[in-house]
mmCIF file of C-alpha atoms in Angstrom:
data_model
loop_
_atom_site.group_PDB
_atom_site.id
_atom_site.type_symbol
_atom_site.label_atom_id
_atom_site.label_comp_id
_atom_site.label_asym_id
_atom_site.label_seq_id
_atom_site.Cartn_x
_atom_site.Cartn_y
_atom_site.Cartn_z
ATOM 1 C CA MET A 1 70.892 -89.586 23.215
ATOM 2 C CA THR A 2 70.820 -86.331 21.674
ATOM 3 C CA ILE A 3 74.496 -86.208 20.797
ATOM 4 C CA ARG A 4 74.439 -89.739 19.464
ATOM 5 C CA ILE A 5 71.613 -88.895 17.085
ATOM 6 C CA LEU A 6 73.378 -85.629 15.999
ATOM 7 C CA ILE A 7 76.763 -87.386 15.130
ATOM 8 C CA SER A 8 74.821 -90.023 13.303
ATOM 9 C CA LEU A 9 73.089 -87.352 11.288
ATOM 10 C CA VAL A 10 76.277 -85.525 10.442
ATOM 11 C CA LEU A 11 78.112 -88.723 9.349
ATOM 12 C CA LEU A 12 75.413 -90.027 7.251
ATOM 13 C CA ALA A 13 74.361 -86.765 5.460
ATOM 14 C CA ALA A 14 76.978 -87.246 2.765
ATOM 15 C CA ALA A 15 77.004 -91.079 2.777
ATOM 16 C CA PRO A 16 76.415 -93.099 -0.326
ATOM 17 C CA LEU A 17 72.875 -94.047 -1.495
ATOM 18 C CA PRO A 18 72.406 -97.228 0.394
ATOM 19 C CA ALA A 19 73.328 -95.285 3.605
ATOM 20 C CA GLN A 20 70.956 -92.448 2.719
ATOM 21 C CA GLU A 21 67.948 -94.439 3.545
ATOM 22 C CA LYS A 22 69.483 -95.133 7.038
ATOM 23 C CA SER A 23 70.224 -91.368 7.409
ATOM 24 C CA ILE A 24 66.436 -90.702 6.606
ATOM 25 C CA GLU A 25 65.571 -93.183 9.244
ATOM 26 C CA GLN A 26 67.799 -91.464 11.814
ATOM 27 C CA THR A 27 66.346 -88.058 10.856
ATOM 28 C CA LEU A 28 62.836 -89.349 11.278
ATOM 29 C CA GLU A 29 63.830 -90.772 14.671
ATOM 30 C CA ALA A 30 65.287 -87.482 15.742
ATOM 31 C CA LEU A 31 62.307 -85.573 14.463
ATOM 32 C CA ALA A 32 59.930 -87.771 16.648
ATOM 33 C CA SER A 33 61.920 -87.273 19.783
ATOM 34 C CA SER A 34 60.094 -85.860 22.814
ATOM 35 C CA GLN A 35 63.304 -83.634 23.434
ATOM 36 C CA VAL A 36 62.805 -80.345 21.692
ATOM 37 C CA VAL A 37 66.498 -79.704 21.371
ATOM 38 C CA THR A 38 66.745 -83.092 19.435
ATOM 39 C CA ARG A 39 64.172 -82.079 17.025
ATOM 40 C CA ARG A 40 65.763 -78.713 16.531
ATOM 41 C CA LEU A 41 69.234 -80.219 16.034
ATOM 42 C CA ALA A 42 67.755 -82.578 13.386
ATOM 43 C CA LEU A 43 66.228 -79.656 11.482
ATOM 44 C CA ARG A 44 69.583 -77.858 11.386
ATOM 45 C CA ALA A 45 71.438 -81.016 10.088
ATOM 46 C CA GLU A 46 71.858 -81.904 6.473
ATOM 47 C CA ALA A 47 69.343 -84.449 4.931
ATOM 48 C CA ASP A 48 67.498 -85.245 1.927
ATOM 49 C CA TRP A 49 64.687 -82.950 2.717
ATOM 50 C CA LYS A 50 62.893 -83.651 -0.587
ATOM 51 C CA ALA A 51 62.403 -87.310 0.440
ATOM 52 C CA PRO A 52 58.580 -88.018 0.723
ATOM 53 C CA ARG A 53 58.774 -89.500 4.173
ATOM 54 C CA LEU A 54 60.618 -86.537 5.545
ATOM 55 C CA ARG A 55 58.209 -84.050 3.796
ATOM 56 C CA THR A 56 55.242 -85.811 5.406
ATOM 57 C CA ARG A 57 56.903 -85.561 8.781
ATOM 58 C CA LEU A 58 57.671 -81.846 8.184
ATOM 59 C CA VAL A 59 54.102 -81.051 7.476
ATOM 60 C CA GLU A 60 53.066 -82.782 10.646
ATOM 61 C CA LEU A 61 55.601 -80.694 12.654
ATOM 62 C CA VAL A 62 54.475 -77.441 10.963
ATOM 63 C CA ARG A 63 50.904 -78.147 12.206
ATOM 64 C CA GLN A 64 51.367 -79.786 15.493
ATOM 65 C CA ASP A 65 54.725 -79.191 17.132
ATOM 66 C CA PRO A 66 54.407 -77.012 20.178
ATOM 67 C CA ASP A 67 57.855 -75.348 19.734
ATOM 68 C CA PRO A 68 57.810 -72.300 17.499
ATOM 69 C CA ASN A 69 61.547 -72.864 16.248
ATOM 70 C CA VAL A 70 60.683 -76.342 15.115
ATOM 71 C CA ARG A 71 57.628 -75.181 13.196
ATOM 72 C CA GLU A 72 59.697 -72.274 11.711
ATOM 73 C CA TRP A 73 62.550 -74.447 10.749
ATOM 74 C CA SER A 74 60.226 -77.117 9.321
ATOM 75 C CA ILE A 75 58.768 -74.604 7.061
ATOM 76 C CA ASP A 76 62.249 -73.509 5.906
ATOM 77 C CA ARG A 77 62.924 -77.134 5.161
ATOM 78 C CA LEU A 78 59.678 -77.526 3.110
ATOM 79 C CA ALA A 79 60.449 -74.407 1.266
ATOM 80 C CA ILE A 80 63.438 -76.005 -0.494
ATOM 81 C CA ALA A 81 60.914 -77.548 -2.837
ATOM 82 C CA PRO A 82 57.749 -75.470 -2.018
ATOM 83 C CA GLY A 83 55.566 -76.813 -4.944
ATOM 84 C CA GLY A 84 52.133 -77.942 -3.904
ATOM 85 C CA LEU A 85 52.322 -76.597 -0.409
ATOM 86 C CA ALA A 86 50.946 -73.080 -1.046
ATOM 87 C CA GLU A 87 47.842 -73.816 0.929
ATOM 88 C CA LEU A 88 49.771 -75.058 4.033
ATOM 89 C CA PHE A 89 51.994 -71.987 3.996
ATOM 90 C CA ARG A 90 49.004 -69.541 3.684
ATOM 91 C CA GLU A 91 47.318 -71.392 6.621
ATOM 92 C CA ARG A 92 50.390 -71.006 8.920
ATOM 93 C CA ALA A 93 51.053 -67.375 7.596
ATOM 94 C CA GLU A 94 47.565 -66.531 8.937
ATOM 95 C CA LYS A 95 46.957 -68.678 11.845
ATOM 96 C CA ASP A 96 50.378 -69.446 13.703
ATOM 97 C CA GLU A 97 50.507 -67.687 17.010
ATOM 98 C CA ASN A 98 54.333 -66.940 16.720
ATOM 99 C CA PRO A 99 55.867 -64.260 14.326
ATOM 100 C CA GLY A 100 58.782 -66.666 13.521
ATOM 101 C CA PRO A 101 56.740 -69.381 11.753
ATOM 102 C CA ARG A 102 54.512 -66.720 10.160
ATOM 103 C CA ALA A 103 57.461 -64.945 8.787
ATOM 104 C CA ALA A 104 58.878 -68.261 7.447
ATOM 105 C CA ALA A 105 55.469 -69.197 5.930
ATOM 106 C CA VAL A 106 55.085 -65.857 4.225
ATOM 107 C CA LEU A 107 58.635 -66.317 2.751
ATOM 108 C CA ALA A 108 57.851 -69.712 1.548
ATOM 109 C CA LEU A 109 54.596 -68.745 0.148
ATOM 110 C CA GLY A 110 56.532 -66.167 -1.984
ATOM 111 C CA LEU A 111 58.789 -68.939 -3.226
ATOM 112 C CA CYS A 112 55.621 -70.503 -4.736
ATOM 113 C CA ARG A 113 55.939 -68.172 -7.575
ATOM 114 C CA ARG A 114 52.912 -69.365 -9.644
ATOM 115 C CA GLU A 115 50.757 -69.305 -6.745
ATOM 116 C CA ILE A 116 51.574 -65.924 -5.375
ATOM 117 C CA ASP A 117 48.609 -64.241 -3.791
ATOM 118 C CA PHE A 118 49.232 -60.517 -4.519
ATOM 119 C CA ASP A 119 46.631 -58.973 -2.268
ATOM 120 C CA PHE A 120 47.609 -61.194 0.621
ATOM 121 C CA PHE A 121 51.266 -59.878 0.571
ATOM 122 C CA VAL A 122 50.181 -56.368 0.326
ATOM 123 C CA ALA A 123 47.765 -56.646 3.347
ATOM 124 C CA THR A 124 50.695 -58.538 5.255
ATOM 125 C CA LEU A 125 52.892 -55.320 4.751
ATOM 126 C CA SER A 126 50.783 -53.566 7.400
ATOM 127 C CA SER A 127 51.743 -55.838 10.106
ATOM 128 C CA GLY A 128 55.017 -53.880 10.517
ATOM 129 C CA ASP A 129 57.196 -56.694 11.762
ATOM 130 C CA ARG A 130 59.381 -59.603 10.413
ATOM 131 C CA VAL A 131 56.381 -60.987 8.866
ATOM 132 C CA ALA A 132 55.917 -57.739 6.799
ATOM 133 C CA ALA A 133 59.663 -58.043 5.873
ATOM 134 C CA SER A 134 58.937 -61.523 4.355
ATOM 135 C CA ALA A 135 56.036 -60.073 2.486
ATOM 136 C CA ALA A 136 58.145 -57.373 1.029
ATOM 137 C CA TYR A 137 60.588 -59.919 -0.245
ATOM 138 C CA ALA A 138 57.781 -61.932 -1.712
ATOM 139 C CA LEU A 139 56.468 -58.900 -3.614
ATOM 140 C CA ALA A 140 59.943 -58.070 -4.895
ATOM 141 C CA GLU A 141 60.351 -61.569 -6.067
ATOM 142 C CA SER A 142 56.895 -61.569 -7.820
ATOM 143 C CA GLY A 143 58.297 -59.227 -10.409
ATOM 144 C CA ARG A 144 54.730 -57.691 -10.798
ATOM 145 C CA PRO A 145 54.767 -53.858 -11.623
ATOM 146 C CA GLU A 146 51.937 -53.257 -9.428
ATOM 147 C CA ALA A 147 53.661 -54.500 -6.432
ATOM 148 C CA PHE A 148 55.940 -51.270 -6.539
ATOM 149 C CA ALA A 149 53.454 -48.788 -5.302
ATOM 150 C CA PRO A 150 52.593 -50.487 -1.980
ATOM 151 C CA LEU A 151 56.297 -50.837 -1.251
ATOM 152 C CA ALA A 152 57.109 -47.232 -2.001
ATOM 153 C CA GLY A 153 54.277 -46.131 0.104
ATOM 154 C CA LEU A 154 55.916 -47.437 3.182
ATOM 155 C CA LEU A 155 59.414 -45.829 2.383
ATOM 156 C CA PRO A 156 58.741 -42.324 3.848
ATOM 157 C CA THR A 157 57.740 -43.705 7.294
ATOM 158 C CA CYS A 158 59.417 -47.138 7.957
ATOM 159 C CA GLY A 159 62.684 -45.745 9.329
ATOM 160 C CA ARG A 160 61.970 -46.774 13.026
ATOM 161 C CA ASP A 161 61.007 -50.281 12.030
ATOM 162 C CA GLY A 162 63.933 -52.819 12.641
ATOM 163 C CA TRP A 163 62.449 -55.055 9.917
ATOM 164 C CA LEU A 164 60.816 -52.972 7.248
ATOM 165 C CA GLY A 165 63.517 -50.472 7.414
ATOM 166 C CA PRO A 166 66.014 -52.572 5.570
ATOM 167 C CA ALA A 167 63.384 -54.589 3.774
ATOM 168 C CA ILE A 168 61.635 -51.840 1.940
ATOM 169 C CA PRO A 169 64.562 -50.142 0.023
ATOM 170 C CA LYS A 170 65.993 -53.536 -0.815
ATOM 171 C CA ALA A 171 62.515 -54.767 -2.095
ATOM 172 C CA MET A 172 62.255 -51.584 -4.204
ATOM 173 C CA MET A 173 65.660 -51.832 -5.838
ATOM 174 C CA ARG A 174 65.180 -55.574 -6.443
ATOM 175 C CA LEU A 175 61.733 -55.047 -8.217
ATOM 176 C CA ASP A 176 62.492 -51.924 -10.319
ATOM 177 C CA ALA A 177 65.718 -50.233 -9.736
ATOM 178 C CA GLU A 178 64.919 -47.503 -12.304
ATOM 179 C CA ARG A 179 61.818 -46.357 -10.643
ATOM 180 C CA ALA A 180 63.424 -46.899 -7.083
ATOM 181 C CA LEU A 181 66.505 -44.811 -7.525
ATOM 182 C CA PRO A 182 64.985 -41.195 -7.415
ATOM 183 C CA LEU A 183 62.559 -42.159 -4.579
ATOM 184 C CA LEU A 184 65.433 -43.552 -2.529
ATOM 185 C CA LEU A 185 67.499 -40.425 -3.225
ATOM 186 C CA ASP A 186 64.549 -38.284 -2.004
ATOM 187 C CA GLY A 187 64.107 -40.563 1.021
ATOM 188 C CA LEU A 188 67.613 -39.508 2.241
ATOM 189 C CA VAL A 189 66.226 -36.201 3.427
ATOM 190 C CA GLU A 190 63.155 -37.618 5.026
ATOM 191 C CA PRO A 191 63.578 -37.879 8.897
ATOM 192 C CA ARG A 192 61.256 -40.724 9.213
ATOM 193 C CA SER A 193 62.578 -42.755 6.337
ATOM 194 C CA PRO A 194 65.109 -45.653 6.783
ATOM 195 C CA ARG A 195 67.905 -43.293 5.647
ATOM 196 C CA HIS A 196 70.882 -45.558 6.623
ATOM 197 C CA TRP A 197 69.460 -48.538 4.640
ATOM 198 C CA ILE A 198 68.700 -46.434 1.711
ATOM 199 C CA ALA A 199 72.269 -45.248 1.637
ATOM 200 C CA HIS A 200 73.276 -48.808 1.995
ATOM 201 C CA GLU A 201 71.118 -49.921 -1.099
ATOM 202 C CA LEU A 202 72.419 -47.023 -3.191
ATOM 203 C CA LYS A 203 76.037 -47.975 -2.411
ATOM 204 C CA GLU A 204 75.184 -51.582 -3.187
ATOM 205 C CA ALA A 205 73.693 -50.686 -6.456
ATOM 206 C CA GLY A 206 76.647 -48.477 -7.417
ATOM 207 C CA SER A 207 74.588 -46.615 -10.028
ATOM 208 C CA ARG A 208 76.319 -43.590 -11.378
ATOM 209 C CA LYS A 209 72.887 -41.905 -11.841
ATOM 210 C CA ALA A 210 72.689 -41.417 -8.048
ATOM 211 C CA LEU A 211 75.958 -39.372 -8.088
ATOM 212 C CA PRO A 212 74.745 -35.860 -8.970
ATOM 213 C CA ARG A 213 72.022 -35.869 -6.381
ATOM 214 C CA ALA A 214 74.414 -37.317 -3.775
ATOM 215 C CA LEU A 215 76.931 -34.623 -4.456
ATOM 216 C CA GLU A 216 74.187 -32.006 -3.923
ATOM 217 C CA LEU A 217 73.320 -33.500 -0.469
ATOM 218 C CA LEU A 218 76.919 -33.130 0.714
ATOM 219 C CA VAL A 219 75.906 -29.630 1.762
ATOM 220 C CA HIS A 220 72.482 -30.316 2.825
ATOM 221 C CA GLU A 221 71.452 -28.477 6.004
ATOM 222 C CA ASP A 222 71.015 -31.760 7.993
ATOM 223 C CA ASP A 223 74.224 -33.325 9.273
ATOM 224 C CA GLY A 224 72.893 -36.868 9.126
ATOM 225 C CA THR A 225 71.992 -36.379 5.385
ATOM 226 C CA ARG A 226 75.473 -35.027 4.761
ATOM 227 C CA ARG A 227 77.231 -37.989 6.286
ATOM 228 C CA LEU A 228 74.930 -40.366 4.238
ATOM 229 C CA ALA A 229 75.548 -38.518 1.204
ATOM 230 C CA ALA A 230 79.393 -38.773 1.837
ATOM 231 C CA ALA A 231 78.985 -42.393 2.302
ATOM 232 C CA ILE A 232 77.275 -42.759 -1.050
ATOM 233 C CA VAL A 233 79.869 -40.661 -2.882
ATOM 234 C CA ALA A 234 82.578 -42.631 -1.256
ATOM 235 C CA VAL A 235 81.442 -45.663 -3.239
ATOM 236 C CA ILE A 236 80.143 -44.173 -6.637
ATOM 237 C CA GLY A 237 82.223 -41.033 -6.715
ATOM 238 C CA ASP A 238 85.209 -40.491 -9.120
ATOM 239 C CA GLU A 239 87.874 -37.817 -9.858
ATOM 240 C CA GLU A 240 85.175 -35.159 -10.725
ATOM 241 C CA SER A 241 83.695 -35.686 -7.111
ATOM 242 C CA ILE A 242 86.852 -34.369 -5.510
ATOM 243 C CA ASP A 243 86.039 -30.731 -5.770
ATOM 244 C CA PRO A 244 82.516 -30.858 -4.508
ATOM 245 C CA ILE A 245 83.728 -32.789 -1.524
ATOM 246 C CA LEU A 246 86.543 -30.359 -0.795
ATOM 247 C CA ALA A 247 83.817 -27.463 -1.060
ATOM 248 C CA ALA A 248 81.543 -29.218 1.269
ATOM 249 C CA MET A 249 84.473 -29.813 3.712
ATOM 250 C CA SER A 250 85.102 -26.065 3.717
ATOM 251 C CA ALA A 251 81.308 -25.383 4.198
ATOM 252 C CA HIS A 252 80.673 -27.909 6.977
ATOM 253 C CA PRO A 253 83.858 -28.600 8.923
ATOM 254 C CA SER A 254 81.865 -30.682 11.582
ATOM 255 C CA GLU A 255 81.558 -33.406 8.919
ATOM 256 C CA LYS A 256 85.247 -33.278 8.026
ATOM 257 C CA ALA A 257 85.773 -37.073 8.998
ATOM 258 C CA SER A 258 83.042 -38.185 6.624
ATOM 259 C CA TYR A 259 84.489 -36.162 3.735
ATOM 260 C CA LEU A 260 88.133 -37.225 4.373
ATOM 261 C CA ALA A 261 86.912 -40.899 4.422
ATOM 262 C CA ALA A 262 85.102 -40.376 1.047
ATOM 263 C CA LEU A 263 88.344 -38.970 -0.423
ATOM 264 C CA GLY A 264 90.275 -42.022 0.670
ATOM 265 C CA LYS A 265 87.665 -44.511 -0.801
ATOM 266 C CA ILE A 266 87.747 -42.739 -4.070
ATOM 267 C CA GLY A 267 91.468 -43.127 -3.989
ATOM 268 C CA SER A 268 92.666 -40.030 -6.085
ATOM 269 C CA SER A 269 96.168 -38.673 -5.378
ATOM 270 C CA ARG A 270 94.629 -35.289 -5.634
ATOM 271 C CA ALA A 271 93.310 -35.765 -2.053
ATOM 272 C CA LEU A 272 96.856 -36.132 -0.706
ATOM 273 C CA PRO A 273 97.545 -32.394 0.246
ATOM 274 C CA VAL A 274 94.369 -32.124 2.440
ATOM 275 C CA LEU A 275 94.810 -35.684 3.844
ATOM 276 C CA MET A 276 98.546 -34.991 4.804
ATOM 277 C CA GLN A 277 97.436 -31.497 6.312
ATOM 278 C CA SER A 278 94.693 -33.140 8.337
ATOM 279 C CA VAL A 279 96.677 -36.054 9.670
ATOM 280 C CA GLY A 280 99.429 -33.747 10.727
ATOM 281 C CA SER A 281 97.186 -31.005 12.377
ATOM 282 C CA ASP A 282 96.823 -30.766 16.074
ATOM 283 C CA GLU A 283 93.085 -30.000 15.824
ATOM 284 C CA LYS A 284 90.749 -31.444 18.403
ATOM 285 C CA ASP A 285 88.777 -33.589 15.812
ATOM 286 C CA VAL A 286 90.287 -36.833 16.311
ATOM 287 C CA GLU A 287 87.872 -38.510 14.034
ATOM 288 C CA ALA A 288 89.074 -36.341 11.264
ATOM 289 C CA ARG A 289 92.628 -37.449 11.889
ATOM 290 C CA ARG A 290 91.618 -41.060 12.022
ATOM 291 C CA ALA A 291 89.843 -40.724 8.689
ATOM 292 C CA ALA A 292 92.950 -39.025 7.108
ATOM 293 C CA ALA A 293 95.229 -41.747 8.305
ATOM 294 C CA GLY A 294 92.996 -44.431 7.094
ATOM 295 C CA ALA A 295 92.705 -42.842 3.757
ATOM 296 C CA LEU A 296 96.566 -42.636 3.466
ATOM 297 C CA VAL A 297 96.746 -46.428 3.783
ATOM 298 C CA ARG A 298 94.834 -46.538 0.623
ATOM 299 C CA ILE A 299 96.591 -43.543 -1.095
ATOM 300 C CA ARG A 300 100.125 -44.017 -0.487
ATOM 301 C CA PRO A 301 101.905 -40.663 -0.050
ATOM 302 C CA GLU A 302 105.016 -41.825 -1.889
ATOM 303 C CA GLY A 303 108.248 -40.136 -0.846
ATOM 304 C CA ARG A 304 106.540 -38.143 2.043
ATOM 305 C CA ALA A 305 107.480 -40.508 4.897
ATOM 306 C CA LYS A 306 109.583 -37.812 6.429
ATOM 307 C CA GLU A 307 106.541 -35.542 6.807
ATOM 308 C CA LEU A 308 104.654 -38.399 8.714
ATOM 309 C CA GLU A 309 107.531 -39.286 11.181
ATOM 310 C CA PRO A 310 107.165 -36.318 13.445
ATOM 311 C CA ARG A 311 103.559 -37.035 13.829
ATOM 312 C CA LEU A 312 104.294 -40.238 15.585
ATOM 313 C CA ALA A 313 105.891 -38.318 18.601
ATOM 314 C CA ARG A 314 102.979 -35.741 18.842
ATOM 315 C CA GLU A 315 99.890 -37.974 18.192
ATOM 316 C CA ALA A 316 97.888 -38.923 21.247
ATOM 317 C CA ASP A 317 95.291 -41.196 19.669
ATOM 318 C CA ALA A 318 96.268 -44.954 19.344
ATOM 319 C CA LEU A 319 94.221 -45.696 16.303
ATOM 320 C CA VAL A 320 95.868 -42.835 14.375
ATOM 321 C CA LEU A 321 99.362 -44.188 15.307
ATOM 322 C CA VAL A 322 98.428 -47.785 14.373
ATOM 323 C CA LEU A 323 97.419 -46.591 10.917
ATOM 324 C CA LEU A 324 100.445 -44.385 10.442
ATOM 325 C CA CYS A 325 102.599 -47.375 11.334
ATOM 326 C CA GLU A 326 100.896 -49.294 8.555
ATOM 327 C CA VAL A 327 101.497 -46.298 6.221
ATOM 328 C CA LEU A 328 105.111 -46.078 6.963
ATOM 329 C CA ALA A 329 105.478 -49.726 6.417
ATOM 330 C CA GLU A 330 103.843 -49.526 3.082
ATOM 331 C CA LEU A 331 106.191 -46.702 2.037
ATOM 332 C CA GLY A 332 109.146 -48.797 2.738
ATOM 333 C CA GLU A 333 111.657 -46.130 3.783
ATOM 334 C CA LYS A 334 113.985 -47.713 6.232
ATOM 335 C CA GLU A 335 114.759 -44.387 7.963
ATOM 336 C CA SER A 336 111.329 -44.459 9.435
ATOM 337 C CA ILE A 337 112.466 -47.139 11.900
ATOM 338 C CA THR A 338 114.081 -44.536 14.122
ATOM 339 C CA ALA A 339 110.665 -42.747 14.532
ATOM 340 C CA LEU A 340 108.890 -46.127 15.187
ATOM 341 C CA VAL A 341 111.156 -47.502 17.838
ATOM 342 C CA PRO A 342 109.798 -45.363 20.717
ATOM 343 C CA LEU A 343 106.299 -46.861 20.110
ATOM 344 C CA LEU A 344 107.431 -50.327 21.000
ATOM 345 C CA ASP A 345 107.022 -49.529 24.570
ATOM 346 C CA ASP A 346 103.510 -48.200 24.288
ATOM 347 C CA GLU A 347 101.047 -51.057 25.139
ATOM 348 C CA ARG A 348 97.732 -49.024 24.473
ATOM 349 C CA ARG A 349 95.166 -50.542 22.228
ATOM 350 C CA SER A 350 93.655 -48.752 19.236
ATOM 351 C CA ASP A 351 89.971 -48.140 20.204
ATOM 352 C CA GLN A 352 86.822 -48.096 18.099
ATOM 353 C CA PRO A 353 86.008 -44.813 16.353
ATOM 354 C CA ARG A 354 83.172 -42.846 17.933
ATOM 355 C CA ARG A 355 81.516 -42.603 14.521
ATOM 356 C CA ILE A 356 82.098 -45.299 11.956
ATOM 357 C CA SER A 357 83.699 -42.728 9.618
ATOM 358 C CA SER A 358 87.406 -43.466 9.072
ATOM 359 C CA VAL A 359 88.231 -47.193 8.862
ATOM 360 C CA TRP A 360 85.259 -49.576 8.974
ATOM 361 C CA SER A 361 87.074 -52.979 8.850
ATOM 362 C CA TYR A 362 90.420 -52.148 10.513
ATOM 363 C CA PRO A 363 91.214 -54.227 13.485
ATOM 364 C CA TRP A 364 91.172 -51.373 15.991
ATOM 365 C CA ASN A 365 91.642 -53.481 18.951
ATOM 366 C CA VAL A 366 95.387 -53.646 18.091
ATOM 367 C CA HIS A 367 98.279 -53.143 20.594
ATOM 368 C CA LEU A 368 100.266 -50.099 19.418
ATOM 369 C CA ASN A 369 103.610 -51.872 20.226
ATOM 370 C CA GLU A 370 102.452 -54.836 17.986
ATOM 371 C CA ALA A 371 101.808 -52.465 14.988
ATOM 372 C CA ALA A 372 105.082 -50.616 15.431
ATOM 373 C CA GLY A 373 106.962 -53.953 15.597
ATOM 374 C CA HIS A 374 105.201 -55.245 12.388
ATOM 375 C CA ALA A 375 106.166 -52.067 10.702
ATOM 376 C CA ILE A 376 109.763 -52.138 11.770
ATOM 377 C CA ILE A 377 110.174 -55.642 10.626
ATOM 378 C CA THR A 378 108.641 -54.909 7.378
ATOM 379 C CA LEU A 379 110.962 -52.047 6.816
ATOM 380 C CA ARG A 380 114.040 -54.005 7.999
ATOM 381 C CA ASP A 381 113.362 -57.187 6.155
ATOM 382 C CA GLY A 382 111.522 -55.861 3.111
ATOM 383 C CA ARG A 383 108.546 -58.066 3.782
ATOM 384 C CA ASN A 384 105.318 -57.589 5.696
ATOM 385 C CA PRO A 385 104.699 -60.209 8.413
ATOM 386 C CA MET A 386 101.128 -59.033 8.772
ATOM 387 C CA PRO A 387 99.038 -59.043 5.413
ATOM 388 C CA ARG A 388 97.688 -55.609 4.656
ATOM 389 C CA SER A 389 94.349 -54.851 6.014
ATOM 390 C CA ASP A 390 91.397 -54.897 3.810
ATOM 391 C CA LEU A 391 90.415 -51.381 4.704
ATOM 392 C CA SER A 392 86.935 -50.249 3.797
ATOM 393 C CA ILE A 393 86.193 -46.474 4.191
ATOM 394 C CA PHE A 394 82.617 -46.515 5.357
ATOM 395 C CA PRO A 395 81.577 -43.052 6.698
ATOM 396 C CA MET A 396 78.173 -43.653 8.271
ATOM 397 C CA ASP A 397 76.833 -43.062 11.836
ATOM 398 C CA SER A 398 75.377 -46.336 13.026
ATOM 399 C CA SER A 399 74.156 -45.053 16.322
ATOM 400 C CA ASP A 400 70.575 -44.858 15.101
ATOM 401 C CA LEU A 401 70.489 -48.682 14.244
ATOM 402 C CA PRO A 402 69.608 -50.434 17.499
ATOM 403 C CA GLN A 403 67.921 -53.600 16.454
ATOM 404 C CA SER A 404 68.449 -53.321 12.728
ATOM 405 C CA MET A 405 71.682 -55.125 12.860
ATOM 406 C CA ARG A 406 69.919 -58.475 13.289
ATOM 407 C CA ALA A 407 67.462 -57.459 10.656
ATOM 408 C CA ARG A 408 70.308 -56.754 8.231
ATOM 409 C CA MET A 409 71.777 -60.057 8.857
ATOM 410 C CA TRP A 410 68.505 -61.791 8.400
ATOM 411 C CA TRP A 411 67.611 -59.876 5.238
ATOM 412 C CA SER A 412 70.957 -60.582 3.582
ATOM 413 C CA GLU A 413 70.183 -64.130 4.121
ATOM 414 C CA LEU A 414 66.772 -64.018 2.512
ATOM 415 C CA GLU A 415 68.486 -63.403 -0.883
ATOM 416 C CA ASN A 416 69.756 -66.864 -0.453
ATOM 417 C CA LYS A 417 66.373 -68.148 0.308
ATOM 418 C CA ALA A 418 67.564 -69.744 3.517
ATOM 419 C CA PRO A 419 67.147 -67.116 6.002
ATOM 420 C CA TYR A 420 68.477 -67.129 9.551
ATOM 421 C CA ARG A 421 65.641 -66.358 11.961
ATOM 422 C CA ARG A 422 64.846 -66.838 15.488
ATOM 423 C CA SER A 423 61.423 -66.748 17.058
ATOM 424 C CA ASP A 424 60.943 -63.575 19.257
#
């Protein structure tokens, strides 16, 4: 029964107008089912959710359905056209027993832009959960200058909150980026602030105004702050950032991987000497070699393949070797095939970096012999059978983000006003 209804809904969703009425009937039938999974499937399917009969049924589900997911998703569907429903959303935001429907109701209430209750959203911020994150979004959407202060007041202490942590910096930048920028930069050195999310927002904004302060923080006494500053400089830095990065690397060699990754992201050929030296060294810091090899994929060391080939025989880390295979393939010197052939018998996989400091999006679960084989074919035939990876140097330590990853996904969807949420 459930599968039959679902298939019908999918087939009828894009049907011509006469069939749309039948689609509405099918949806209403599914929403009236005694099976909770059927009601959930109906709410996740496409339908004309602005149709009066469907909206009436959705309001009934919001008020009466025992399943929190059904109530939550019904609110989402009503929020497609939220006009005239502010009272219902406010009621659910205050009275629903489950945080999922409450968060959806707060978000939907925020979409009723002419009916926003500023004081209600400010009070909701203190709940410290996903409902508070919806309130932060609503305040950002309101565009009201007085909404900035309550958001900024939470910044220094919301770092441990899996929902407010990512929500507050984003809401501040969305509401008033000019005022938010200096506060976020100051927040990078506050141990209780959401420092990783602040760095993420500063990188997303890409504002050059943040660069001077970020360069100063490259030599901050706290190692976490130095890594985050390197991540920001990697995105907004330029040629003039090379010397401060090199100076910071000399002063704080423990963060060498982050600094090398930043050099690779900036992409200046001025960084080649230190990158070549790092990838060819026998130092114990494997993360630094990984970062250097990943940077060389971005900054091709033209004419220097001979210098890299001996490293293939000495390097013990599979990820570095996989990256070097790609570098040699990009350089296109056929003489490198001889150095690559011994790797065809090595079935190790490239593992994930300890810190995400070298190559963020590189497919590190790659067999070394496959990478060598692709490089050899590329050099032999002059074509690459494997499209070049979209490498993204991203020097940040994600070990302090336990539950925030789902918050990040959830919050990114908030921007599209169709959030992915689940009831806890």
